[in-house]
JSON list of C-alpha atoms in Angstrom, two decimals:
[
{"chain": "F", "resi": 717, "resn": "ILE", "atom": "CA", "xyz": [0.00, 0.00, 0.00]},
{"chain": "F", "resi": 718, "resn": "LYS", "atom": "CA", "xyz": [2.91, 2.32, 0.75]},
{"chain": "F", "resi": 719, "resn": "VAL", "atom": "CA", "xyz": [4.32, 1.80, -2.76]},
{"chain": "F", "resi": 720, "resn": "LEU", "atom": "CA", "xyz": [0.87, 2.45, -4.23]},
{"chain": "F", "resi": 721, "resn": "LYS", "atom": "CA", "xyz": [0.52, 5.76, -2.39]},
{"chain": "F", "resi": 722, "resn": "ASN", "atom": "CA", "xyz": [4.00, 6.78, -3.57]},
{"chain": "F", "resi": 723, "resn": "MET", "atom": "CA", "xyz": [3.06, 6.00, -7.18]},
{"chain": "F", "resi": 724, "resn": "ILE", "atom": "CA", "xyz": [-0.21, 7.93, -6.85]},
{"chain": "F", "resi": 725, "resn": "GLU", "atom": "CA", "xyz": [1.61, 10.97, -5.47]},
{"chain": "F", "resi": 726, "resn": "LYS", "atom": "CA", "xyz": [4.09, 10.86, -8.37]},
{"chain": "F", "resi": 727, "resn": "GLY", "atom": "CA", "xyz": [1.13, 10.74, -10.77]},
{"chain": "F", "resi": 728, "resn": "LYS", "atom": "CA", "xyz": [-0.45, 13.79, -9.16]},
{"chain": "F", "resi": 729, "resn": "ILE", "atom": "CA", "xyz": [2.85, 15.66, -9.32]},
{"chain": "F", "resi": 730, "resn": "SER", "atom": "CA", "xyz": [3.17, 14.83, -13.02]},
{"chain": "F", "resi": 731, "resn": "ILE", "atom": "CA", "xyz": [-0.32, 16.16, -13.70]},
{"chain": "F", "resi": 732, "resn": "ARG", "atom": "CA", "xyz": [0.44, 19.37, -11.79]},
{"chain": "F", "resi": 733, "resn": "ASN", "atom": "CA", "xyz": [3.68, 19.81, -13.72]},
{"chain": "F", "resi": 734, "resn": "ILE", "atom": "CA", "xyz": [1.80, 19.47, -17.01]},
{"chain": "F", "resi": 735, "resn": "ARG", "atom": "CA", "xyz": [-0.68, 22.09, -15.77]},
{"chain": "F", "resi": 736, "resn": "ARG", "atom": "CA", "xyz": [2.16, 24.43, -14.82]},
{"chain": "F", "resi": 737, "resn": "GLU", "atom": "CA", "xyz": [3.83, 24.03, -18.22]},
{"chain": "F", "resi": 738, "resn": "ALA", "atom": "CA", "xyz": [0.55, 24.67, -20.03]},
{"chain": "F", "resi": 739, "resn": "ASN", "atom": "CA", "xyz": [-0.10, 27.79, -17.97]},
{"chain": "F", "resi": 740, "resn": "GLU", "atom": "CA", "xyz": [3.43, 29.06, -18.66]},
{"chain": "F", "resi": 741, "resn": "ASP", "atom": "CA", "xyz": [2.85, 28.51, -22.37]},
{"chain": "F", "resi": 742, "resn": "LEU", "atom": "CA", "xyz": [-0.40, 30.49, -22.12]},
{"chain": "F", "resi": 743, "resn": "LYS", "atom": "CA", "xyz": [1.41, 33.37, -20.40]},
{"chain": "F", "resi": 744, "resn": "LYS", "atom": "CA", "xyz": [3.99, 33.48, -23.19]},
{"chain": "F", "resi": 745, "resn": "LYS", "atom": "CA", "xyz": [1.27, 33.53, -25.84]},
{"chain": "F", "resi": 746, "resn": "LEU", "atom": "CA", "xyz": [-0.57, 36.27, -23.97]},
{"chain": "F", "resi": 747, "resn": "LYS", "atom": "CA", "xyz": [2.63, 38.29, -23.66]},
{"chain": "F", "resi": 748, "resn": "ASP", "atom": "CA", "xyz": [3.30, 37.87, -27.40]},
{"chain": "F", "resi": 749, "resn": "LYS", "atom": "CA", "xyz": [-0.31, 38.97, -28.08]},
{"chain": "F", "resi": 750, "resn": "LEU", "atom": "CA", "xyz": [-1.15, 35.62, -29.74]},
{"chain": "F", "resi": 751, "resn": "ILE", "atom": "CA", "xyz": [-4.21, 35.22, -27.49]},
{"chain": "F", "resi": 752, "resn": "SER", "atom": "CA", "xyz": [-6.49, 37.68, -25.73]},
{"chain": "F", "resi": 753, "resn": "GLU", "atom": "CA", "xyz": [-7.05, 38.03, -21.98]},
{"chain": "F", "resi": 754, "resn": "ASP", "atom": "CA", "xyz": [-10.46, 36.37, -22.31]},
{"chain": "F", "resi": 755, "resn": "GLN", "atom": "CA", "xyz": [-9.00, 33.43, -24.21]},
{"chain": "F", "resi": 756, "resn": "ASN", "atom": "CA", "xyz": [-6.26, 33.12, -21.61]},
{"chain": "F", "resi": 757, "resn": "LYS", "atom": "CA", "xyz": [-8.78, 32.96, -18.75]},
{"chain": "F", "resi": 758, "resn": "SER", "atom": "CA", "xyz": [-10.90, 30.45, -20.65]},
{"chain": "F", "resi": 759, "resn": "PHE", "atom": "CA", "xyz": [-7.92, 28.21, -21.35]},
{"chain": "F", "resi": 760, "resn": "GLU", "atom": "CA", "xyz": [-6.74, 28.45, -17.73]},
{"chain": "F", "resi": 761, "resn": "LYS", "atom": "CA", "xyz": [-10.17, 27.32, -16.52]},
{"chain": "F", "resi": 762, "resn": "LYS", "atom": "CA", "xyz": [-10.16, 24.40, -18.98]},
{"chain": "F", "resi": 763, "resn": "ILE", "atom": "CA", "xyz": [-6.67, 23.37, -17.92]},
{"chain": "F", "resi": 764, "resn": "GLN", "atom": "CA", "xyz": [-7.68, 23.50, -14.25]},
{"chain": "F", "resi": 765, "resn": "LYS", "atom": "CA", "xyz": [-10.83, 21.48, -14.93]},
{"chain": "F", "resi": 766, "resn": "LEU", "atom": "CA", "xyz": [-8.83, 18.79, -16.74]},
{"chain": "F", "resi": 767, "resn": "THR", "atom": "CA", "xyz": [-6.27, 18.75, -13.94]},
{"chain": "F", "resi": 768, "resn": "ASP", "atom": "CA", "xyz": [-8.98, 18.29, -11.32]},
{"chain": "F", "resi": 769, "resn": "GLU", "atom": "CA", "xyz": [-10.71, 15.55, -13.34]},
{"chain": "F", "resi": 770, "resn": "ASN", "atom": "CA", "xyz": [-7.49, 13.59, -13.78]},
{"chain": "F", "resi": 771, "resn": "ILE", "atom": "CA", "xyz": [-6.55, 13.85, -10.11]},
{"chain": "F", "resi": 772, "resn": "VAL", "atom": "CA", "xyz": [-10.01, 12.54, -9.17]},
{"chain": "F", "resi": 773, "resn": "LYS", "atom": "CA", "xyz": [-9.50, 9.63, -11.60]},
{"chain": "F", "resi": 774, "resn": "ILE", "atom": "CA", "xyz": [-6.14, 8.81, -10.04]},
{"chain": "F", "resi": 775, "resn": "GLU", "atom": "CA", "xyz": [-7.62, 8.93, -6.54]},
{"chain": "F", "resi": 776, "resn": "LYS", "atom": "CA", "xyz": [-10.46, 6.60, -7.57]},
{"chain": "F", "resi": 777, "resn": "ILE", "atom": "CA", "xyz": [-8.04, 4.13, -9.14]},
{"chain": "F", "resi": 778, "resn": "SER", "atom": "CA", "xyz": [-5.93, 4.32, -5.98]},
{"chain": "F", "resi": 779, "resn": "ALA", "atom": "CA", "xyz": [-8.91, 3.62, -3.73]},
{"chain": "F", "resi": 780, "resn": "ASP", "atom": "CA", "xyz": [-9.99, 0.66, -5.89]},
{"chain": "F", "resi": 781, "resn": "LYS", "atom": "CA", "xyz": [-6.49, -0.79, -5.97]},
{"chain": "F", "resi": 782, "resn": "GLU", "atom": "CA", "xyz": [-6.08, -0.31, -2.22]},
{"chain": "F", "resi": 783, "resn": "LYS", "atom": "CA", "xyz": [-9.30, -2.27, -1.60]},
{"chain": "F", "resi": 784, "resn": "GLU", "atom": "CA", "xyz": [-8.03, -4.99, -3.93]},
{"chain": "F", "resi": 785, "resn": "ILE", "atom": "CA", "xyz": [-4.70, -5.20, -2.08]},
{"chain": "F", "resi": 786, "resn": "ILE", "atom": "CA", "xyz": [-6.41, -5.34, 1.32]},
{"chain": "F", "resi": 787, "resn": "GLN", "atom": "CA", "xyz": [-8.61, -8.23, 0.17]},
{"chain": "F", "resi": 788, "resn": "ILE", "atom": "CA", "xyz": [-5.54, -10.26, -0.75]}
]
């Protein structure tokens, strides 16, 4: 179970790093005037929503796997 929790945490960190990179890319595009402020906010909300959804998926998988391990 300890190994599982470690793997889950690494997965969450990876997702957050992807979010950070995407947000940095958005800031560069905004700075270069390739996107508007409204587009930037919209994209940030979408990125956050996807991040939240994927973290919930990872937590559900973790809970299911933990139950499976405990049964064994």
